[in-house]
Tab-separated table of C-alpha atoms and ligand atoms in Angstrom:
chain	number	residue	atom	x	y	z
A	7	MET	CA	-28.597	5.394	-3.801
A	8	ASP	CA	-28.046	3.820	-0.417
A	9	GLY	CA	-24.314	3.690	0.406
A	10	ARG	CA	-24.776	1.061	3.094
A	11	THR	CA	-26.367	-1.462	0.788
A	12	GLY	CA	-24.392	-1.034	-2.397
A	13	GLY	CA	-27.063	0.932	-4.235
A	14	ARG	CA	-30.112	-1.309	-3.829
A	15	ARG	CA	-32.611	-0.176	-1.277
A	16	PRO	CA	-33.907	-3.348	0.330
A	17	ASP	CA	-37.539	-3.276	1.213
A	18	ALA	CA	-38.250	-5.361	4.312
A	19	ALA	CA	-41.814	-5.966	3.109
A	20	VAL	CA	-40.574	-7.505	-0.163
A	21	PHE	CA	-37.301	-9.104	0.920
A	22	GLY	CA	-36.922	-11.450	3.855
A	23	GLU	CA	-34.283	-10.945	6.536
A	24	ARG	CA	-31.838	-13.251	4.736
A	25	GLU	CA	-32.017	-11.314	1.457
A	26	ARG	CA	-31.660	-8.031	3.322
A	27	LEU	CA	-28.423	-9.269	4.868
A	28	LEU	CA	-27.104	-10.419	1.482
A	29	THR	CA	-27.049	-6.832	0.221
A	30	ILE	CA	-24.523	-5.598	2.815
A	31	SER	CA	-21.719	-3.690	1.108
A	32	ALA	CA	-18.167	-2.849	2.188
A	33	ILE	CA	-17.635	0.057	4.597
A	34	ARG	CA	-17.028	3.450	2.967
A	35	GLY	CA	-13.311	3.937	2.404
A	36	PHE	CA	-12.593	0.206	2.708
A	37	LYS	CA	-12.045	-1.398	-0.687
A	38	ASP	CA	-11.840	-4.863	-2.159
A	39	ILE	CA	-8.859	-5.575	-4.355
A	40	LEU	CA	-10.415	-7.645	-7.123
A	41	PRO	CA	-8.773	-10.538	-9.019
A	42	ARG	CA	-8.324	-8.318	-12.089
A	43	ASP	CA	-6.293	-5.842	-9.997
A	44	VAL	CA	-4.239	-8.386	-8.070
A	45	PRO	CA	-1.530	-8.859	-10.768
A	46	LEU	CA	-0.665	-5.152	-10.421
A	47	TRP	CA	-0.492	-5.439	-6.616
A	48	THR	CA	1.663	-8.543	-6.894
A	49	ARG	CA	3.951	-6.686	-9.285
A	50	ILE	CA	4.258	-3.781	-6.805
A	51	GLU	CA	5.028	-6.125	-3.902
A	52	GLU	CA	7.570	-8.086	-5.930
A	53	GLU	CA	9.325	-4.876	-6.937
A	54	ALA	CA	9.361	-3.741	-3.265
A	55	ARG	CA	11.020	-6.997	-2.182
A	56	LYS	CA	13.492	-6.849	-5.063
A	57	VAL	CA	14.585	-3.273	-4.348
A	58	ALA	CA	14.683	-3.937	-0.573
A	59	ALA	CA	17.132	-6.795	-1.170
A	60	LEU	CA	19.184	-4.530	-3.439
A	61	TYR	CA	19.497	-1.924	-0.675
A	62	GLY	CA	19.868	-4.394	2.237
A	63	PHE	CA	16.492	-4.005	3.995
A	64	GLY	CA	14.931	-7.025	5.741
A	65	GLU	CA	11.193	-7.629	5.925
A	66	LEU	CA	9.378	-7.089	9.216
A	67	ARG	CA	5.689	-7.798	9.810
A	68	THR	CA	4.091	-6.022	12.755
A	69	PRO	CA	0.494	-6.347	14.029
A	70	VAL	CA	-2.274	-4.148	12.604
A	71	MET	CA	-3.395	-3.305	16.140
A	72	GLU	CA	-1.256	-1.697	18.833
A	73	ARG	CA	-1.764	0.104	22.128
A	74	THR	CA	-3.167	3.596	21.473
A	75	SER	CA	-0.427	5.003	23.719
A	76	LEU	CA	2.200	3.920	21.142
A	77	PHE	CA	0.706	6.195	18.500
A	78	ALA	CA	-0.092	9.016	20.932
A	79	ARG	CA	3.502	9.055	22.127
A	80	GLY	CA	5.064	8.247	18.761
A	81	ILE	CA	3.084	10.290	16.239
A	82	GLY	CA	2.015	13.062	18.641
A	83	GLU	CA	-1.221	13.802	20.548
A	84	ALA	CA	-1.813	17.034	18.640
A	85	THR	CA	-1.611	15.563	15.132
A	86	ASP	CA	-4.763	15.135	13.030
A	87	ILE	CA	-3.999	11.419	12.813
A	88	VAL	CA	-4.019	10.825	16.572
A	89	GLU	CA	-6.558	13.485	17.430
A	90	LYS	CA	-9.304	12.470	15.028
A	91	GLU	CA	-8.392	9.782	12.524
A	92	MET	CA	-7.600	6.644	14.497
A	93	TYR	CA	-9.901	3.664	14.839
A	94	SER	CA	-9.576	3.196	18.584
A	95	PHE	CA	-11.595	1.156	21.001
A	96	GLU	CA	-11.433	-0.224	24.488
A	97	ASP	CA	-10.135	-3.768	24.626
A	98	ARG	CA	-11.193	-6.243	27.301
A	99	GLY	CA	-9.544	-5.048	30.487
A	100	GLY	CA	-10.194	-1.432	29.585
A	101	GLU	CA	-7.036	-0.618	27.638
A	102	SER	CA	-7.382	1.587	24.583
A	103	VAL	CA	-6.072	-0.074	21.412
A	104	SER	CA	-5.994	1.270	17.839
A	105	LEU	CA	-5.710	0.021	14.298
A	106	ARG	CA	-2.359	1.306	13.088
A	107	PRO	CA	-2.626	4.567	11.128
A	108	GLU	CA	0.963	4.164	9.915
A	109	ALA	CA	3.822	1.706	10.313
A	110	THR	CA	6.797	3.648	11.713
A	111	ALA	CA	5.745	3.662	15.379
A	112	GLY	CA	5.033	-0.100	15.310
A	113	VAL	CA	8.314	-0.868	13.540
A	114	ALA	CA	10.234	1.209	16.113
A	115	ARG	CA	8.417	-0.599	18.930
A	116	ALA	CA	9.230	-4.022	17.447
A	117	VAL	CA	12.872	-3.075	16.870
A	118	LEU	CA	13.149	-2.067	20.532
A	119	GLU	CA	11.127	-4.945	21.931
A	120	HIS	CA	13.171	-7.593	20.111
A	121	ASN	CA	16.529	-5.878	20.413
A	122	LEU	CA	16.855	-6.044	16.648
A	123	LEU	CA	19.583	-3.425	16.525
A	124	ARG	CA	21.840	-5.688	18.573
A	125	GLU	CA	21.323	-8.432	16.029
A	126	ASN	CA	23.265	-6.406	13.543
A	127	ARG	CA	20.140	-5.600	11.532
A	128	SER	CA	19.146	-2.011	11.281
A	129	LYS	CA	17.209	-1.652	8.037
A	130	PHE	CA	13.659	-2.903	7.691
A	131	PHE	CA	10.725	-2.757	5.344
A	132	ALA	CA	7.090	-3.662	5.894
A	133	LEU	CA	4.080	-4.048	3.618
A	134	GLY	CA	0.516	-3.961	4.843
A	135	PRO	CA	-2.752	-2.147	5.536
A	136	MET	CA	-3.059	1.061	7.572
A	137	PHE	CA	-6.248	2.688	8.840
A	138	ARG	CA	-7.212	6.358	9.064
A	139	ARG	CA	-10.710	7.736	9.455
A	140	GLU	CA	-10.344	10.400	6.766
A	141	ARG	CA	-12.987	11.656	4.353
A	142	PRO	CA	-12.719	9.185	1.448
A	143	GLN	CA	-12.078	10.569	-2.023
A	144	LYS	CA	-9.956	9.637	-5.046
A	145	GLY	CA	-6.648	8.346	-3.659
A	146	ARG	CA	-7.789	8.701	-0.041
A	147	LEU	CA	-9.149	5.665	1.734
A	148	ARG	CA	-9.812	4.585	5.287
A	149	GLN	CA	-7.974	1.326	4.803
A	150	PHE	CA	-4.973	1.793	2.566
A	151	HIS	CA	-1.681	-0.019	2.114
A	152	GLN	CA	1.876	1.164	2.511
A	153	LEU	CA	5.349	0.032	1.681
A	154	ASP	CA	7.192	1.275	4.741
A	155	VAL	CA	10.990	1.516	4.789
A	156	GLU	CA	13.027	2.374	7.895
A	157	ALA	CA	16.774	2.628	8.636
A	158	PHE	CA	17.887	2.886	12.283
A	159	GLY	CA	21.108	3.882	13.974
A	160	ASP	CA	22.822	6.165	11.446
A	161	PRO	CA	22.811	9.930	12.094
A	162	GLY	CA	24.682	10.897	8.903
A	163	PRO	CA	23.163	12.462	5.781
A	164	GLN	CA	24.208	9.678	3.376
A	165	ILE	CA	21.594	7.253	4.684
A	166	ASP	CA	18.868	9.907	4.162
A	167	ALA	CA	19.944	10.132	0.524
A	168	GLU	CA	20.135	6.365	0.293
A	169	VAL	CA	16.511	5.847	1.434
A	170	MET	CA	15.308	8.514	-1.025
A	171	ASP	CA	17.316	6.740	-3.702
A	172	PHE	CA	15.582	3.469	-2.685
A	173	LEU	CA	12.221	5.194	-3.112
A	174	LEU	CA	13.033	6.560	-6.563
A	175	THR	CA	14.542	3.256	-7.726
A	176	PHE	CA	11.352	1.519	-6.605
A	177	LEU	CA	9.060	3.995	-8.396
A	178	ARG	CA	11.161	3.993	-11.566
A	179	GLY	CA	11.363	0.174	-11.490
A	180	LEU	CA	7.591	0.130	-11.772
A	181	GLY	CA	7.761	2.446	-14.753
A	182	LEU	CA	6.623	5.652	-13.052
A	183	SER	CA	8.251	8.239	-15.226
A	184	ASP	CA	8.032	11.639	-13.576
A	185	PRO	CA	8.028	11.471	-9.772
A	186	ILE	CA	8.927	14.817	-8.182
A	187	LEU	CA	11.054	14.633	-5.027
A	188	SER	CA	10.538	17.603	-2.700
A	189	LEU	CA	12.899	18.188	0.176
A	190	ASN	CA	13.025	20.324	3.304
A	191	SER	CA	14.728	20.363	6.670
A	192	LEU	CA	12.577	20.750	9.773
A	193	GLY	CA	15.463	21.495	12.127
A	194	CYS	CA	16.110	19.779	15.433
A	195	PRO	CA	15.325	20.337	19.134
A	196	GLU	CA	18.182	22.903	19.119
A	197	CYS	CA	16.811	25.222	16.446
A	198	ARG	CA	13.146	24.358	15.949
A	199	PRO	CA	11.688	25.797	19.199
A	200	ALA	CA	12.966	29.300	18.411
A	201	PHE	CA	11.681	29.030	14.823
A	202	ARG	CA	8.331	27.740	16.046
A	203	LYS	CA	7.991	30.719	18.372
A	204	GLU	CA	8.905	33.183	15.632
A	205	LEU	CA	6.474	31.510	13.223
A	206	ALA	CA	3.673	31.456	15.806
A	207	GLU	CA	4.141	35.185	16.459
A	208	TYR	CA	4.081	35.946	12.725
A	209	LEU	CA	0.957	33.819	12.217
A	210	LEU	CA	-0.767	35.315	15.252
A	211	SER	CA	-0.296	38.787	13.774
A	212	ARG	CA	-2.217	37.567	10.677
A	213	GLU	CA	-4.699	35.320	12.433
A	214	ALA	CA	-7.699	36.952	10.790
A	215	SER	CA	-6.576	35.709	7.342
A	216	LEU	CA	-6.255	32.078	8.441
A	217	CYS	CA	-8.885	29.375	8.049
A	218	PRO	CA	-10.617	28.140	11.264
A	219	ASP	CA	-8.552	24.917	11.197
A	220	CYS	CA	-5.293	26.856	11.091
A	221	ARG	CA	-6.421	29.255	13.802
A	222	ARG	CA	-6.886	26.198	16.003
A	223	ARG	CA	-3.546	24.735	14.880
A	224	LEU	CA	-1.740	27.948	15.701
A	225	ALA	CA	-1.322	27.105	19.367
A	226	LEU	CA	-0.768	23.357	18.921
A	227	ASN	CA	1.382	23.087	15.838
A	228	PRO	CA	1.999	26.313	13.898
A	229	LEU	CA	4.185	24.463	11.359
A	230	ARG	CA	1.095	22.705	9.975
A	231	VAL	CA	-0.252	26.079	8.836
A	232	LEU	CA	2.550	26.138	6.276
A	233	ASP	CA	1.087	23.303	4.223
A	234	CYS	CA	-2.590	24.265	4.471
A	235	LYS	CA	-4.194	24.340	1.004
A	236	ASN	CA	-6.567	27.218	1.830
A	237	PRO	CA	-5.727	30.242	-0.425
A	238	GLY	CA	-5.782	32.726	2.501
A	239	CYS	CA	-3.410	30.537	4.536
A	240	ARG	CA	-1.150	30.057	1.516
A	241	GLU	CA	-0.810	33.789	1.136
A	242	VAL	CA	0.090	34.168	4.803
A	243	ALA	CA	2.529	31.210	4.572
A	244	ALA	CA	4.276	32.764	1.566
A	245	GLY	CA	5.497	35.674	3.715
A	246	ALA	CA	6.318	33.541	6.773
A	247	PRO	CA	9.857	32.990	8.057
A	248	LYS	CA	11.399	29.848	6.613
A	249	ILE	CA	12.895	27.106	8.734
A	250	VAL	CA	15.775	26.562	6.289
A	251	ASP	CA	16.925	30.119	7.091
A	252	ARG	CA	16.844	29.412	10.826
A	253	LEU	CA	18.668	26.060	11.052
A	254	CYS	CA	21.459	25.599	13.599
A	255	PRO	CA	24.958	24.905	12.183
A	256	ALA	CA	24.649	21.129	12.739
A	257	CYS	CA	21.339	21.014	10.844
A	258	VAL	CA	22.772	23.127	8.014
A	259	LEU	CA	25.684	20.722	7.724
A	260	HIS	CA	23.361	17.724	7.681
A	261	PHE	CA	21.025	19.281	5.115
A	262	ARG	CA	23.952	20.161	2.840
A	263	GLY	CA	25.206	16.591	3.203
A	264	VAL	CA	21.810	15.231	2.129
A	265	MET	CA	21.671	17.483	-0.932
A	266	ASP	CA	25.274	16.704	-1.909
A	267	SER	CA	24.694	12.956	-1.550
A	268	LEU	CA	21.543	13.139	-3.674
A	269	ALA	CA	23.501	15.010	-6.326
A	270	VAL	CA	26.233	12.342	-6.309
A	271	LEU	CA	23.531	9.685	-6.714
A	272	GLY	CA	22.211	11.648	-9.688
A	273	ARG	CA	18.812	12.332	-8.118
A	274	ASP	CA	16.932	15.522	-8.915
A	275	PHE	CA	14.970	17.217	-6.158
A	276	SER	CA	13.324	20.523	-5.487
A	277	LEU	CA	13.535	22.409	-2.216
A	278	ASP	CA	10.156	23.116	-0.664
A	279	PRO	CA	10.254	25.362	2.427
A	280	PHE	CA	6.533	24.712	2.982
A	281	LEU	CA	6.956	20.968	3.241
A	282	VAL	CA	6.016	19.983	6.780
A	283	ARG	CA	4.755	16.541	7.638
A	284	GLY	CA	1.565	15.495	9.397
A	285	LEU	CA	3.388	13.468	12.036
A	286	ASP	CA	5.272	15.039	14.965
A	287	TYR	CA	8.255	12.707	15.100
A	288	TYR	CA	10.287	14.302	12.311
A	289	SER	CA	13.521	16.203	12.744
A	290	ARG	CA	15.855	17.523	10.062
A	291	THR	CA	15.145	15.852	6.694
A	292	ALA	CA	11.565	15.764	5.440
A	293	PHE	CA	10.623	14.714	1.914
A	294	GLU	CA	7.695	13.800	-0.276
A	295	VAL	CA	7.216	12.426	-3.735
A	296	ALA	CA	4.264	13.874	-5.580
A	297	HIS	CA	2.883	12.932	-8.956
A	298	PRO	CA	0.841	15.283	-11.123
A	299	GLY	CA	-1.418	12.377	-12.155
A	300	LEU	CA	-2.945	12.163	-8.668
A	301	GLY	CA	-4.865	15.440	-8.441
A	302	SER	CA	-5.363	16.951	-4.994
A	303	GLN	CA	-4.152	13.869	-3.074
A	304	ASN	CA	-0.893	14.005	-4.975
A	305	ALA	CA	1.611	12.628	-2.443
A	306	VAL	CA	2.507	9.106	-3.438
A	307	ALA	CA	5.155	8.820	-0.707
A	308	GLY	CA	6.482	10.749	2.252
A	309	GLY	CA	9.092	10.386	4.912
A	310	GLY	CA	11.994	11.864	6.764
A	311	ARG	CA	14.330	11.610	9.717
A	312	TYR	CA	12.952	10.901	13.187
A	313	ASP	CA	15.898	10.922	15.566
A	314	GLY	CA	13.793	11.274	18.727
A	315	LEU	CA	11.171	8.550	18.217
A	316	VAL	CA	12.974	5.506	19.626
A	317	ALA	CA	13.953	7.449	22.756
A	318	ALA	CA	10.372	8.754	23.097
A	319	LEU	CA	9.248	5.120	23.155
A	320	GLY	CA	11.611	4.395	26.057
A	321	GLY	CA	14.621	3.164	24.075
A	322	PRO	CA	18.175	4.429	23.753
A	323	ASP	CA	18.936	7.489	21.615
A	324	THR	CA	18.668	6.040	18.090
A	325	PRO	CA	18.686	8.195	14.984
A	326	ALA	CA	16.458	6.913	12.183
A	327	VAL	CA	15.120	7.812	8.766
A	328	GLY	CA	12.488	6.283	6.523
A	329	PHE	CA	9.481	6.732	4.252
A	330	ALA	CA	6.210	5.147	3.265
A	331	VAL	CA	4.631	4.787	-0.164
A	332	GLY	CA	0.832	4.803	-0.485
A	333	LEU	CA	0.184	1.720	-2.574
A	334	GLU	CA	-3.383	2.601	-3.652
A	335	ARG	CA	-2.096	5.918	-5.028
A	336	LEU	CA	0.734	4.093	-6.742
A	337	ALA	CA	-1.683	1.482	-8.160
A	338	LEU	CA	-3.905	4.330	-9.408
A	339	LEU	CA	-1.004	5.893	-11.285
A	340	LEU	CA	0.168	2.590	-12.669
A	341	SER	CA	-3.285	1.512	-13.807
A	342	GLU	CA	-3.759	4.844	-15.615
A	343	LYS	CA	-0.438	4.143	-17.310
A	344	ALA	CA	-1.470	0.523	-17.988
A	345	GLU	CA	-4.481	1.717	-20.003
A	346	LYS	CA	-2.010	2.975	-22.594
A	347	ASP	CA	0.578	0.276	-22.014
A	348	PRO	CA	-1.232	-2.819	-20.649
A	349	LEU	CA	0.404	-5.423	-18.413
A	350	PRO	CA	0.768	-8.845	-20.030
A	351	GLU	CA	-2.444	-10.821	-19.577
A	352	THR	CA	-2.413	-13.507	-16.913
A	353	PRO	CA	-2.369	-16.871	-18.681
A	354	GLY	CA	-5.356	-19.206	-18.400
A	355	PRO	CA	-5.122	-22.794	-17.150
A	356	ARG	CA	-3.318	-25.471	-19.146
A	357	PHE	CA	-6.381	-27.740	-19.103
A	358	PHE	CA	-10.102	-27.433	-18.715
A	359	LEU	CA	-11.830	-30.726	-17.948
A	360	ALA	CA	-15.277	-31.070	-19.506
A	361	VAL	CA	-17.173	-33.731	-17.562
A	362	LEU	CA	-20.000	-34.724	-19.891
A	363	CYS	CA	-21.811	-37.414	-17.887
A	364	PRO	CA	-22.127	-38.188	-14.165
A	365	GLU	CA	-20.207	-41.472	-14.607
A	366	ALA	CA	-17.104	-39.503	-15.681
A	367	VAL	CA	-16.815	-37.613	-12.378
A	368	GLU	CA	-14.508	-40.121	-10.673
A	369	THR	CA	-12.235	-40.440	-13.722
A	370	ALA	CA	-12.054	-36.639	-13.947
A	371	LEU	CA	-11.075	-36.319	-10.273
A	372	ARG	CA	-8.326	-38.871	-10.770
A	373	LEU	CA	-7.053	-37.186	-13.940
A	374	LEU	CA	-7.016	-33.764	-12.224
A	375	GLY	CA	-4.835	-35.274	-9.494
A	376	THR	CA	-2.408	-36.723	-12.051
A	377	LEU	CA	-2.127	-33.462	-14.015
A	378	ARG	CA	-1.753	-31.202	-10.978
A	379	LYS	CA	0.916	-33.464	-9.483
A	380	LYS	CA	2.956	-32.538	-12.560
A	381	ASN	CA	2.208	-28.837	-11.916
A	382	PHE	CA	-0.146	-28.478	-14.887
A	383	SER	CA	-2.835	-25.944	-13.964
A	384	CYS	CA	-6.362	-27.306	-14.421
A	385	GLU	CA	-9.935	-26.220	-13.961
A	386	CYS	CA	-13.100	-28.227	-14.032
A	387	ASP	CA	-16.786	-27.373	-13.851
A	388	TRP	CA	-18.691	-30.037	-11.938
A	389	ARG	CA	-22.124	-28.697	-12.678
A	390	PRO	CA	-24.117	-30.548	-15.327
A	391	GLY	CA	-23.952	-28.859	-18.718
A	392	SER	CA	-23.685	-29.435	-22.471
A	393	LEU	CA	-20.402	-29.836	-24.365
A	394	ARG	CA	-21.049	-26.471	-26.013
A	395	SER	CA	-21.416	-24.659	-22.710
A	396	ARG	CA	-18.289	-26.392	-21.357
A	397	LEU	CA	-16.202	-25.333	-24.357
A	398	LYS	CA	-17.504	-21.789	-24.046
A	399	ARG	CA	-16.399	-21.719	-20.418
A	400	ALA	CA	-12.954	-23.150	-21.315
A	401	ASP	CA	-12.568	-20.362	-23.897
A	402	LYS	CA	-13.595	-17.701	-21.382
A	403	LEU	CA	-10.989	-18.995	-18.929
A	404	LYS	CA	-8.418	-18.857	-21.760
A	405	ALA	CA	-7.550	-22.534	-21.211
A	406	GLU	CA	-5.009	-24.024	-23.597
A	407	LYS	CA	-6.737	-27.378	-23.990
A	408	ALA	CA	-10.087	-28.919	-23.133
A	409	ILE	CA	-10.123	-32.553	-22.004
A	410	MET	CA	-13.507	-34.076	-22.747
A	411	LEU	CA	-14.803	-37.014	-20.769
A	412	GLY	CA	-18.168	-38.457	-21.871
A	413	GLU	CA	-19.782	-41.874	-22.175
A	414	ARG	CA	-17.831	-42.764	-25.348
A	415	GLU	CA	-14.486	-41.815	-23.765
A	416	LEU	CA	-15.260	-43.859	-20.630
A	417	ALA	CA	-16.176	-46.923	-22.700
A	418	LEU	CA	-12.924	-46.673	-24.710
A	419	ARG	CA	-10.772	-45.707	-21.617
A	420	LEU	CA	-9.500	-42.577	-23.304
A	421	ALA	CA	-9.967	-38.793	-23.254
A	422	THR	CA	-10.566	-36.434	-26.157
A	423	VAL	CA	-8.103	-33.543	-25.962
A	424	ARG	CA	-9.029	-30.421	-27.918
A	425	ASP	CA	-6.487	-27.723	-28.643
A	426	LEU	CA	-8.467	-24.524	-28.111
A	427	SER	CA	-6.149	-22.376	-30.217
A	428	ASP	CA	-6.929	-24.244	-33.488
A	429	GLY	CA	-9.776	-26.635	-32.640
A	430	SER	CA	-7.747	-29.767	-33.512
A	431	GLN	CA	-8.569	-32.891	-31.502
A	432	ARG	CA	-6.805	-36.112	-30.554
A	433	GLU	CA	-7.376	-39.050	-28.258
A	434	VAL	CA	-5.148	-39.912	-25.304
A	435	PRO	CA	-5.444	-43.131	-23.222
A	436	LEU	CA	-6.626	-42.355	-19.695
A	437	ASP	CA	-3.666	-44.148	-18.133
A	438	ALA	CA	-1.096	-42.258	-20.263
A	439	PRO	CA	1.480	-40.086	-18.427
A	440	ALA	CA	0.389	-36.491	-17.747
A	441	GLU	CA	2.780	-35.106	-20.395
A	442	ASP	CA	0.854	-36.946	-23.137
A	443	PHE	CA	-2.114	-34.639	-22.573
A	444	LEU	CA	-0.042	-31.540	-23.426
B	512	LIG	P1	2.358	9.701	5.516
B	512	LIG	O1	2.790	10.878	4.696
B	512	LIG	O2	1.299	9.941	6.517
B	512	LIG	O3	3.675	9.147	6.197
B	512	LIG	O4	1.902	8.536	4.553
B	512	LIG	C1	2.718	8.062	3.526
B	512	LIG	C2	1.912	7.847	2.262
B	512	LIG	O5	0.794	7.002	2.534
B	512	LIG	C3	1.293	9.108	1.691
B	512	LIG	O6	2.207	9.819	0.884
B	512	LIG	C4	0.145	8.544	0.858
B	512	LIG	O7	0.622	8.089	-0.404
B	512	LIG	C5	-0.274	7.345	1.660
B	512	LIG	N1	-1.500	7.657	2.428
B	512	LIG	C6	-1.589	8.324	3.602
B	512	LIG	N2	-2.875	8.424	3.982
B	512	LIG	C7	-3.609	7.799	3.032
B	512	LIG	C8	-5.011	7.553	2.842
B	512	LIG	N3	-5.932	7.955	3.736
B	512	LIG	N4	-5.408	6.894	1.719
B	512	LIG	C9	-4.510	6.468	0.810
B	512	LIG	N5	-3.182	6.675	0.941
B	512	LIG	C10	-2.735	7.321	2.028
B	512	LIG	C11	3.701	8.063	7.026
B	512	LIG	O8	2.799	7.265	7.163
B	512	LIG	C12	5.043	7.876	7.713
B	512	LIG	N6	4.949	6.734	8.601
B	512	LIG	C13	6.142	7.689	6.677
B	512	LIG	C14	7.492	7.465	7.295
B	512	LIG	C15	8.128	6.284	7.423
B	512	LIG	N7	8.260	8.391	7.828
B	512	LIG	C16	9.358	7.838	8.284
B	512	LIG	N8	9.285	6.551	8.054
């Protein structure tokens, strides 16, 4: 099978250039969302907007392309995302630009650039596509979509709990029954450097047991070794010092505050000392929601506090916390659930117009206009065809009624309206009000 051409191997000797071009398929890891899947996506987006309004978050739409320097500075040069997963290229004028691999850095830039915090707005959400050049597999794409939620300006632990509560309300609202919230604290610039050093020394003493990736990570970001899936690395990580045991008093206080607030909100969570995130901007709270239904790519959402990001982008010291949900992973879970418990079917059009002779075309156009002006959904097939084939098509579209326009109808200035649920028929004058066709 040829991945580039959707399975068919075009033979230049048999097919002409035009046919060869027609067989171009989508890029690996970039997926179409087909009409049959769109109702689920619409449902997810509607729920996101509903819950955002409930929690006081306003929608923000940022560009899909930004200066590469934004992500390098924001996410961190040494992260996998910036180091090897971004789609970057040189724009005219020589500047490096990149398709956004995530939304947080762009949202922080927009908040700063437009002084949004001075406008008394500090909580934002965004929906849209992100791009990472990862190896595609189930639940891992190169273009994927996120619901991104960010709250700026509040250093206290209650807002951390509130955004996690937002996330769980959103997932539950969509009917996801058993999301598991894992929580950790990654410390702050006060306590993390000493922990990092201690961890690096511990890992260095066991370097031989680590995978090549982790051996490389050791110098750049030893914390990443903690969430490596390799069995050897896991064993080493199990005996490693834990950041939660090395937090400074202010971080301990904050972490306790987060846990207490979650308890008051009635949210279950489990502490995971190995939870580190793949982006460098986090401090203190880090969390993920996993779902057993997803297999190895089981994180449906992740987030945390990033108190240093806005300042790193040249802004004032601004604490912040947020998360992003992977919408393809969510859609995967929901469609597995929908197999047992299907979504209501999308209704078909109110009317299907069957144009049975060329002379009826003008009358049909006029009637479509009249019906649609009254907001009655209509479809029409303009291609020549028999009554039988037209009725078959109307049935397939799940239309409520077929309006038949042939020579006899034109001569009598009326339309034959057929109720497709019981096959009954009646005649309606062509100049009757739209409601008479119902
Ligand atoms: P992240 O953990 O990199 O965090 O991504 C969040 C979610 O996006 C993941 O849990 C996953 O569901 C989904 N995701 C990530 N990569 C892929 C992929 N290649 N294919 C499909 N889904 C994927 C962030 O992006 C942070 N910006 C979250 C955040 C917001 N932190 C604070 N505010």
